[in-house]
Short mmCIF file of C-alpha atoms and ligand atoms in Angstrom, two decimals:
data_model
loop_
_atom_site.label_atom_id
_atom_site.label_comp_id
_atom_site.label_asym_id
_atom_site.label_seq_id
_atom_site.Cartn_x
_atom_site.Cartn_y
_atom_site.Cartn_z
CA MET P 1 83.27 33.82 118.18
CA SER P 2 80.65 33.01 120.74
CA GLU P 3 80.30 34.49 124.17
CA ALA P 4 81.79 31.24 125.48
CA ASP P 5 85.10 32.37 124.01
CA PHE P 6 84.97 35.36 126.31
CA PRO P 7 84.90 33.90 129.79
CA GLY P 8 82.64 35.84 132.08
CA ALA P 9 81.45 38.07 129.30
CA ALA P 10 78.37 40.16 129.87
CA SER P 11 75.92 40.28 126.99
CA LEU P 12 76.74 43.87 126.23
CA LEU P 13 77.45 44.07 122.55
CA GLY P 14 78.22 47.25 120.70
CA ALA P 15 75.50 49.07 118.80
CA LEU P 16 77.79 49.87 115.86
CA PRO P 17 77.43 47.94 112.59
CA PRO P 18 80.32 45.56 111.84
CA ASP P 19 83.34 47.06 110.11
CA PRO P 20 82.71 46.21 106.43
CA ARG P 21 86.38 45.26 106.04
CA ALA P 22 86.21 42.71 108.86
CA SER P 23 84.71 39.89 106.82
CA ASN P 24 87.60 40.02 104.33
CA ALA P 25 90.36 40.44 106.85
CA VAL P 26 92.47 37.41 107.55
CA GLY P 27 93.15 39.08 110.89
CA ALA P 28 89.66 38.19 112.10
CA GLY P 29 90.09 34.46 111.50
CA SER P 30 93.56 34.26 112.95
CA PHE P 31 92.47 36.32 115.94
CA HIS P 32 89.67 33.85 116.63
CA ALA P 33 91.96 30.82 116.39
CA MET P 34 94.65 32.30 118.62
CA TRP P 35 92.09 33.48 121.16
CA ALA P 36 90.63 29.98 121.44
CA GLU P 37 94.10 28.47 121.98
CA LEU P 38 95.06 30.91 124.68
CA ALA P 39 91.70 30.94 126.48
CA PRO P 40 92.12 27.83 128.69
CA ILE P 41 95.66 28.65 129.89
CA GLY P 42 95.73 29.65 133.55
CA ARG P 43 91.96 29.97 133.79
CA HIS P 44 90.64 29.11 137.22
CA ALA P 45 87.67 26.75 137.05
CA ASP P 46 85.75 28.24 139.98
CA SER P 47 86.22 31.95 139.47
CA GLY P 48 86.42 31.94 135.67
CA GLY P 49 89.29 34.39 136.09
CA TYR P 50 92.91 34.07 135.03
CA ARG P 51 95.86 33.35 137.30
CA ARG P 52 98.82 33.79 135.01
CA TYR P 53 101.48 34.92 137.43
CA ALA P 54 105.05 35.68 136.45
CA TRP P 55 107.28 32.62 136.08
CA SER P 56 104.46 30.21 137.03
CA GLY P 57 103.37 27.16 135.07
CA ALA P 58 100.56 29.14 133.42
CA ASP P 59 103.07 31.84 132.47
CA ALA P 60 105.32 29.17 130.94
CA ASP P 61 102.38 27.85 128.90
CA CYS P 62 101.64 31.38 127.65
CA ARG P 63 105.30 31.80 126.72
CA THR P 64 105.31 28.49 124.86
CA TRP P 65 102.23 29.67 122.99
CA PHE P 66 103.97 32.95 122.06
CA GLN P 67 107.05 31.15 120.76
CA ALA P 68 104.88 28.78 118.72
CA GLN P 69 103.05 31.74 117.15
CA ALA P 70 106.36 33.33 116.23
CA GLU P 71 107.77 30.15 114.73
CA ALA P 72 104.57 29.31 112.84
CA ARG P 73 104.96 32.67 111.05
CA GLY P 74 108.65 32.23 110.33
CA LEU P 75 109.57 35.09 112.67
CA THR P 76 112.91 35.22 114.47
CA TYR P 77 112.18 34.33 118.09
CA GLU P 78 114.27 35.42 121.06
CA THR P 79 114.01 36.27 124.74
CA ASP P 80 115.93 39.26 125.98
CA ARG P 81 118.09 39.40 129.12
CA ASN P 82 115.03 40.26 131.23
CA GLY P 83 112.89 37.41 129.97
CA ASN P 84 110.73 39.51 127.64
CA GLN P 85 109.80 37.65 124.46
CA TRP P 86 110.36 39.00 120.95
CA ALA P 87 109.28 37.84 117.50
CA TRP P 88 111.02 39.64 114.66
CA LEU P 89 110.17 40.17 111.02
CA GLY P 90 113.31 41.62 109.46
CA ASP P 91 116.70 42.23 111.01
CA PRO P 92 116.50 42.69 114.81
CA LEU P 93 119.78 44.60 114.73
CA ALA P 94 118.92 47.00 111.90
CA GLY P 95 117.40 49.66 114.16
CA ASP P 96 114.39 51.97 113.78
CA ALA P 97 112.13 48.97 114.35
CA VAL P 98 108.37 49.25 114.72
CA VAL P 99 107.41 47.16 117.75
CA THR P 100 103.99 46.14 118.98
CA GLY P 101 102.79 43.85 121.74
CA SER P 102 101.66 43.78 125.34
CA HIS P 103 101.73 41.17 128.12
CA LEU P 104 100.27 37.73 128.79
CA ASP P 105 100.39 37.64 132.61
CA SER P 106 97.38 38.53 134.74
CA VAL P 107 96.27 39.87 138.09
CA PRO P 108 94.66 37.34 140.47
CA ASP P 109 91.43 36.24 138.77
CA GLY P 110 91.98 38.74 136.00
CA GLY P 111 90.01 39.04 132.80
CA ALA P 112 90.85 37.50 129.46
CA PHE P 113 91.66 40.74 127.66
CA ASP P 114 94.05 42.82 129.75
CA GLY P 115 97.33 42.04 128.04
CA PRO P 116 96.48 39.08 125.79
CA LEU P 117 94.28 41.25 123.56
CA GLY P 118 97.37 43.27 122.61
CA VAL P 119 99.57 40.24 121.93
CA VAL P 120 96.95 38.30 119.97
CA SER P 121 95.99 41.42 118.00
CA SER P 122 99.66 41.96 117.12
CA PHE P 123 100.00 38.54 115.51
CA ALA P 124 96.59 38.92 113.83
CA ALA P 125 97.58 42.36 112.48
CA LEU P 126 100.74 40.86 111.01
CA ASP P 127 98.65 38.13 109.34
CA GLU P 128 96.38 40.83 107.94
CA LEU P 129 99.36 42.79 106.57
CA ARG P 130 100.74 39.66 104.92
CA ARG P 131 97.35 39.11 103.30
CA ARG P 132 97.55 42.66 101.98
CA GLY P 133 101.03 41.95 100.63
CA THR P 134 102.53 44.79 102.63
CA GLU P 135 106.25 45.35 102.04
CA PHE P 136 108.01 46.57 105.14
CA SER P 137 110.82 49.08 104.99
CA ARG P 138 111.52 48.83 108.74
CA PRO P 139 111.96 45.77 110.96
CA LEU P 140 108.81 44.76 112.80
CA ALA P 141 108.65 42.99 116.16
CA ILE P 142 105.97 41.59 118.43
CA THR P 143 106.68 41.43 122.16
CA ASN P 144 105.36 39.85 125.32
CA PHE P 145 106.68 41.81 128.29
CA GLY P 146 107.21 39.72 131.41
CA ASP P 147 105.50 40.33 134.76
CA GLU P 148 103.51 43.39 133.74
CA GLU P 149 100.86 43.08 136.42
CA GLY P 150 103.20 42.54 139.34
CA ALA P 151 100.71 40.07 140.83
CA ARG P 152 103.40 37.82 142.24
CA PHE P 153 106.15 40.16 143.43
CA GLY P 154 104.12 43.31 144.07
CA LEU P 155 105.84 45.54 141.51
CA ALA P 156 104.21 46.19 138.15
CA CYS P 157 105.98 46.22 134.76
CA VAL P 158 109.09 44.40 135.98
CA GLY P 159 110.19 43.28 132.49
CA SER P 160 109.96 46.74 130.94
CA ARG P 161 111.26 48.52 134.06
CA LEU P 162 114.37 46.35 134.02
CA ALA P 163 114.91 46.95 130.30
CA ALA P 164 114.47 50.71 130.70
CA GLY P 165 116.80 50.84 133.71
CA GLN P 166 113.98 51.96 136.02
CA LEU P 167 114.48 48.86 138.18
CA THR P 168 118.00 47.81 139.05
CA LYS P 169 119.14 44.22 139.29
CA GLU P 170 119.82 44.77 143.01
CA LYS P 171 116.27 45.99 143.68
CA ALA P 172 114.80 43.22 141.54
CA TYR P 173 116.72 40.67 143.59
CA GLU P 174 114.97 41.94 146.73
CA LEU P 175 111.50 41.14 145.33
CA ARG P 176 109.76 38.26 147.12
CA ASP P 177 106.46 36.54 146.47
CA ALA P 178 103.93 35.58 149.17
CA ASP P 179 105.78 32.30 149.76
CA GLY P 180 109.09 34.08 150.24
CA ILE P 181 110.46 32.96 146.88
CA GLY P 182 112.72 35.62 145.39
CA LEU P 183 112.50 36.81 141.81
CA PRO P 184 115.88 35.28 140.85
CA ARG P 185 114.87 31.85 142.09
CA ALA P 186 111.51 32.07 140.32
CA MET P 187 113.20 33.07 137.05
CA GLU P 188 115.74 30.29 137.38
CA ALA P 189 113.03 27.72 138.07
CA ALA P 190 111.33 28.85 134.85
CA GLY P 191 114.53 28.29 132.88
CA TYR P 192 115.77 31.88 132.65
CA ASP P 193 119.10 33.27 133.81
CA PRO P 194 118.54 35.84 136.58
CA GLU P 195 122.22 36.83 136.48
CA ALA P 196 121.62 38.47 133.10
CA ILE P 197 118.86 40.88 134.12
CA GLY P 198 119.36 44.62 133.93
CA ALA P 199 119.11 47.70 131.75
CA ASP P 200 119.06 46.98 128.04
CA PRO P 201 119.71 50.34 126.34
CA GLU P 202 121.08 48.80 123.12
CA ARG P 203 117.85 46.91 122.57
CA LEU P 204 115.68 49.93 123.28
CA ALA P 205 117.83 52.05 120.98
CA ARG P 206 116.87 49.76 118.11
CA ILE P 207 113.17 50.57 118.57
CA GLY P 208 111.87 53.46 116.46
CA ALA P 209 108.29 53.22 117.70
CA PHE P 210 106.40 51.06 120.20
CA VAL P 211 102.62 50.73 119.88
CA GLU P 212 100.69 48.78 122.53
CA LEU P 213 97.09 47.81 121.87
CA HIS P 214 95.10 47.29 125.07
CA VAL P 215 91.53 46.77 126.18
CA GLU P 216 90.18 50.01 127.61
CA GLN P 217 89.93 49.92 131.39
CA GLY P 218 87.09 52.38 131.60
CA ARG P 219 84.00 53.35 129.62
CA ALA P 220 85.11 56.37 127.62
CA LEU P 221 84.85 54.57 124.27
CA ASP P 222 81.53 53.01 125.22
CA LEU P 223 80.17 56.44 126.08
CA SER P 224 81.52 58.04 122.89
CA GLY P 225 80.35 55.15 120.70
CA ASP P 226 83.80 54.39 119.27
CA ARG P 227 85.42 51.01 118.88
CA VAL P 228 89.02 52.19 119.06
CA GLY P 229 90.81 55.11 120.70
CA ILE P 230 94.33 56.48 121.02
CA ALA P 231 95.96 57.14 124.40
CA SER P 232 96.91 60.68 125.31
CA ALA P 233 98.57 60.13 128.66
CA ILE P 234 98.78 57.86 131.66
CA TRP P 235 97.79 59.63 134.84
CA PRO P 236 100.45 60.06 137.51
CA HIS P 237 99.89 57.58 140.32
CA GLY P 238 101.40 56.45 143.55
CA ARG P 239 101.04 54.08 146.48
CA TRP P 240 101.31 55.17 150.08
CA ARG P 241 101.44 52.98 153.19
CA PHE P 242 99.66 54.32 156.26
CA ASP P 243 100.71 52.73 159.58
CA PHE P 244 98.19 53.47 162.33
CA ARG P 245 99.61 52.34 165.69
CA GLY P 246 97.43 52.10 168.78
CA GLU P 247 97.21 49.69 171.66
CA ALA P 248 96.01 46.10 171.64
CA ASN P 249 93.50 45.31 174.34
CA HIS P 250 90.52 43.19 175.25
CA ALA P 251 87.46 43.84 173.09
CA GLY P 252 85.13 42.95 175.94
CA THR P 253 86.66 44.60 178.98
CA THR P 254 88.23 47.82 177.69
CA ARG P 255 85.97 50.83 178.05
CA LEU P 256 85.49 52.76 174.80
CA VAL P 257 86.96 55.91 176.31
CA ASP P 258 90.11 54.02 177.34
CA ARG P 259 90.87 52.64 173.92
CA ARG P 260 93.50 53.66 171.42
CA ASP P 261 91.90 51.91 168.45
CA PRO P 262 93.72 52.47 165.13
CA MET P 263 90.85 50.94 163.17
CA LEU P 264 88.77 54.03 163.85
CA THR P 265 91.49 56.30 162.50
CA TYR P 266 91.90 54.07 159.49
CA ALA P 267 88.15 54.08 158.81
CA ALA P 268 87.99 57.87 159.00
CA THR P 269 90.95 58.08 156.62
CA VAL P 270 89.22 55.84 154.08
CA LEU P 271 86.20 58.15 154.11
CA ALA P 272 88.44 61.21 153.80
CA ALA P 273 90.18 59.65 150.79
CA ARG P 274 86.85 59.16 149.07
CA THR P 275 85.75 62.72 149.78
CA GLU P 276 89.00 64.34 148.67
CA ALA P 277 89.20 62.29 145.48
CA ALA P 278 85.61 63.14 144.58
CA LEU P 279 86.22 66.85 145.18
CA ALA P 280 89.26 66.85 142.89
CA GLY P 281 87.96 64.58 140.11
CA ALA P 282 90.69 62.07 141.00
CA VAL P 283 90.59 58.52 142.36
CA ALA P 284 91.81 57.22 145.70
CA THR P 285 91.51 53.67 146.99
CA PHE P 286 92.43 51.77 150.12
CA GLY P 287 92.36 48.27 148.65
CA LYS P 288 94.73 46.44 150.94
CA ILE P 289 94.92 46.30 154.71
CA SER P 290 96.74 44.31 157.36
CA VAL P 291 95.73 44.23 161.01
CA GLU P 292 97.59 43.15 164.14
CA PRO P 293 96.91 41.09 166.12
CA ASN P 294 93.99 40.41 163.76
CA GLY P 295 91.73 38.83 166.36
CA VAL P 296 87.97 39.10 166.48
CA ASN P 297 88.03 39.88 170.20
CA ALA P 298 91.07 42.16 170.21
CA ILE P 299 91.33 45.88 169.69
CA PRO P 300 94.04 46.20 167.02
CA SER P 301 97.50 47.44 167.89
CA LEU P 302 98.35 48.19 164.27
CA VAL P 303 96.31 48.83 161.15
CA ARG P 304 98.33 49.16 158.01
CA GLY P 305 96.46 50.40 154.94
CA TRP P 306 97.73 51.02 151.44
CA LEU P 307 96.44 54.02 149.50
CA ASP P 308 96.49 54.02 145.71
CA SER P 309 95.74 57.44 144.23
CA ARG P 310 95.78 58.80 140.68
CA ALA P 311 94.77 62.02 138.98
CA ALA P 312 94.97 63.65 135.58
CA ASP P 313 97.92 65.84 136.60
CA GLN P 314 100.58 66.07 139.25
CA ALA P 315 99.19 69.14 141.02
CA THR P 316 95.78 67.53 141.49
CA LEU P 317 97.31 64.32 142.80
CA ASP P 318 99.47 66.27 145.26
CA THR P 319 96.42 68.17 146.48
CA VAL P 320 94.41 65.00 147.03
CA VAL P 321 97.12 63.07 148.84
CA THR P 322 98.10 66.05 151.00
CA ALA P 323 94.47 66.48 152.06
CA ILE P 324 94.12 62.77 152.90
CA GLU P 325 97.32 62.89 154.95
CA LYS P 326 96.10 65.98 156.80
CA ALA P 327 92.75 64.35 157.60
CA ALA P 328 94.51 61.20 158.79
CA ARG P 329 96.88 63.14 161.08
CA GLU P 330 94.07 65.20 162.59
CA ARG P 331 92.04 62.11 163.32
CA ALA P 332 95.10 60.26 164.65
CA ASP P 333 95.64 63.08 167.15
CA GLN P 334 92.05 62.78 168.34
CA ASP P 335 92.29 59.00 168.67
CA GLY P 336 95.70 58.89 170.34
CA ILE P 337 97.19 57.02 167.40
CA ASP P 338 100.76 57.20 166.10
CA LEU P 339 100.67 57.61 162.35
CA GLY P 340 103.47 56.91 159.89
CA ILE P 341 103.05 57.51 156.17
CA VAL P 342 105.49 56.16 153.58
CA ARG P 343 105.32 56.67 149.83
CA GLU P 344 106.14 53.21 148.49
CA SER P 345 106.03 53.92 144.78
CA PHE P 346 105.35 56.76 142.41
CA THR P 347 104.98 57.03 138.66
CA PRO P 348 104.83 60.53 137.16
CA VAL P 349 102.46 61.46 134.36
CA VAL P 350 103.33 59.84 131.03
CA GLU P 351 102.49 61.93 127.99
CA PHE P 352 102.66 59.72 124.94
CA GLU P 353 104.69 61.19 122.14
CA HIS P 354 102.57 63.73 120.32
CA ALA P 355 104.15 63.23 116.89
CA LEU P 356 103.52 59.48 116.94
CA ARG P 357 100.03 59.98 118.34
CA ASP P 358 99.19 62.50 115.63
CA GLU P 359 100.63 60.28 112.92
CA MET P 360 98.52 57.36 114.14
CA ASN P 361 95.42 59.51 114.14
CA ARG P 362 96.19 60.59 110.57
CA ILE P 363 96.75 56.96 109.50
CA LEU P 364 93.40 56.02 111.07
CA GLY P 365 91.50 58.76 109.29
CA GLY P 366 91.80 61.58 111.78
CA ALA P 367 88.62 61.00 113.78
CA VAL P 368 89.84 58.64 116.48
CA PRO P 369 89.13 59.78 120.03
CA VAL P 370 92.16 60.53 122.20
CA LEU P 371 91.80 59.59 125.85
CA GLY P 372 93.78 59.47 129.07
CA THR P 373 93.95 56.50 131.40
CA GLY P 374 94.55 55.88 135.07
CA ALA P 375 96.17 52.48 134.46
CA GLY P 376 99.90 51.85 134.10
CA HIS P 377 101.34 49.97 131.12
CA ASP P 378 104.66 48.78 129.71
CA ALA P 379 104.16 51.47 127.04
CA GLY P 380 104.28 54.05 129.81
CA ILE P 381 107.55 52.67 131.16
CA LEU P 382 109.15 52.50 127.72
CA SER P 383 108.03 56.02 126.82
CA ALA P 384 111.01 57.41 128.72
CA ALA P 385 113.33 55.80 126.18
CA VAL P 386 111.29 55.15 123.04
CA PRO P 387 108.57 56.97 121.03
CA THR P 388 105.52 55.18 122.37
CA ALA P 389 101.78 55.11 121.73
CA MET P 390 98.74 53.07 122.69
CA LEU P 391 95.51 51.98 121.03
CA PHE P 392 92.51 51.19 123.22
CA VAL P 393 89.68 48.82 122.30
CA ARG P 394 86.22 49.46 123.70
CA ASN P 395 85.21 47.61 126.86
CA PRO P 396 81.44 48.05 127.30
CA THR P 397 81.45 47.06 130.96
CA GLY P 398 84.37 49.34 131.76
CA VAL P 399 85.39 46.56 134.15
CA SER P 400 88.98 45.39 134.22
CA HIS P 401 91.10 43.15 136.44
CA SER P 402 88.01 40.96 136.79
CA PRO P 403 86.49 38.05 134.87
CA ARG P 404 83.80 40.52 133.75
CA GLU P 405 86.30 42.40 131.61
CA PHE P 406 85.02 42.20 128.04
CA ALA P 407 85.39 43.35 124.47
CA ALA P 408 83.02 42.34 121.69
CA GLU P 409 84.27 40.36 118.71
CA ASP P 410 83.57 43.18 116.25
CA ASP P 411 85.51 45.59 118.42
CA CYS P 412 88.45 43.19 118.74
CA VAL P 413 88.56 42.84 114.96
CA ALA P 414 88.34 46.63 114.58
CA GLY P 415 91.32 46.82 116.93
CA VAL P 416 93.28 44.33 114.82
CA LEU P 417 92.54 46.30 111.65
CA ALA P 418 93.44 49.62 113.29
CA LEU P 419 96.71 48.13 114.53
CA ALA P 420 97.41 46.68 111.07
CA ASP P 421 96.78 50.11 109.51
CA VAL P 422 99.08 51.78 112.04
CA LEU P 423 101.87 49.22 111.56
CA GLU P 424 101.55 49.49 107.80
CA GLY P 425 101.60 53.29 107.97
CA LEU P 426 104.65 53.32 110.22
CA ALA P 427 106.69 50.45 108.82
CA CYS P 428 106.20 51.12 105.12
CA ARG P 429 107.10 54.76 104.91
ZN1 ZN C 1 97.59 45.36 130.83
#
């Protein structure tokens, strides 16, 4: 496929020679065709990025595409009570199923690969296995989990969280988008029954293994010179809201010494977050802010900033966030600012199942790099209930959640073949 098939792609192609099996694999051709079909859906003409938000028109088009792929392959298609899509080869009720898939929704102006690469690769891997004449001894399913990115309602992995019982129906009903539309209304408008949502333990109990292929959201594989890697763990991460309250006043007439300006405290806290994260080898980001009264000529009365922080382990994350909070409180005292800090969400470390991870590494020849990630995934949510693993495909830019997100064609095909090998190894034993 040409670079035009990869919107926003940088010309950073891998230095590795093509996988010699790629030219024979049917997976490569079917990957290309599916990728071309999916590429225009929800793509914004100006930014080149994707706006595939949960239960939107673009999301519906992606879902229609998924169903068509399932039906074209003679798979049994269904949506579950939470609106996640499933395409089954074999008996969905038999149990011990091998499931693969990812998500088709996007962040605002997201890249083409985060999510769709896993879904497209799943169908392509199945095509490859059919070319090989693989006989399956376990049911196989491909999934598209709904609302993974949380771009519309502010909570990530809604479809898998609901299924796993980590988000209750009551809490889900409180979710609102920027226009004030609630999740139930949005689901209903898209033709789904919001009354049905909730934990789905019977469905999860029928899954023997879940493998999610995903574009890497960092440069570890680029640096190691590998096309494909296996996930070790998802870093623990959380979101904290910092409310800095001062006093609104005139920007022209209020002497500096008389001000209680929460923007100063906020700014110092941002710098402290950077310093503490760097010291600990973690990450910390203030990426969202709201200001009141939000006037050019007004000293703010309130600055509200959201901290996202992640680290390789819980102790490190605790250390970083505690240090940021301490710095913020000390500065708030100096500035005469009232500070409130609320932890809005938290996801503990997810260690992917070692036995499945080791088996995948054995299936793939034993030399596949194993790497951690700071990004959350449906696989991480499901890991509480199901043996779960992830495959990563090299992303030479390391950029994600941006139109610059990229994976080269050879690497995508290598991902399809690795996934096909893993599914064959798991589902034919
Ligand atoms: Zn994703």
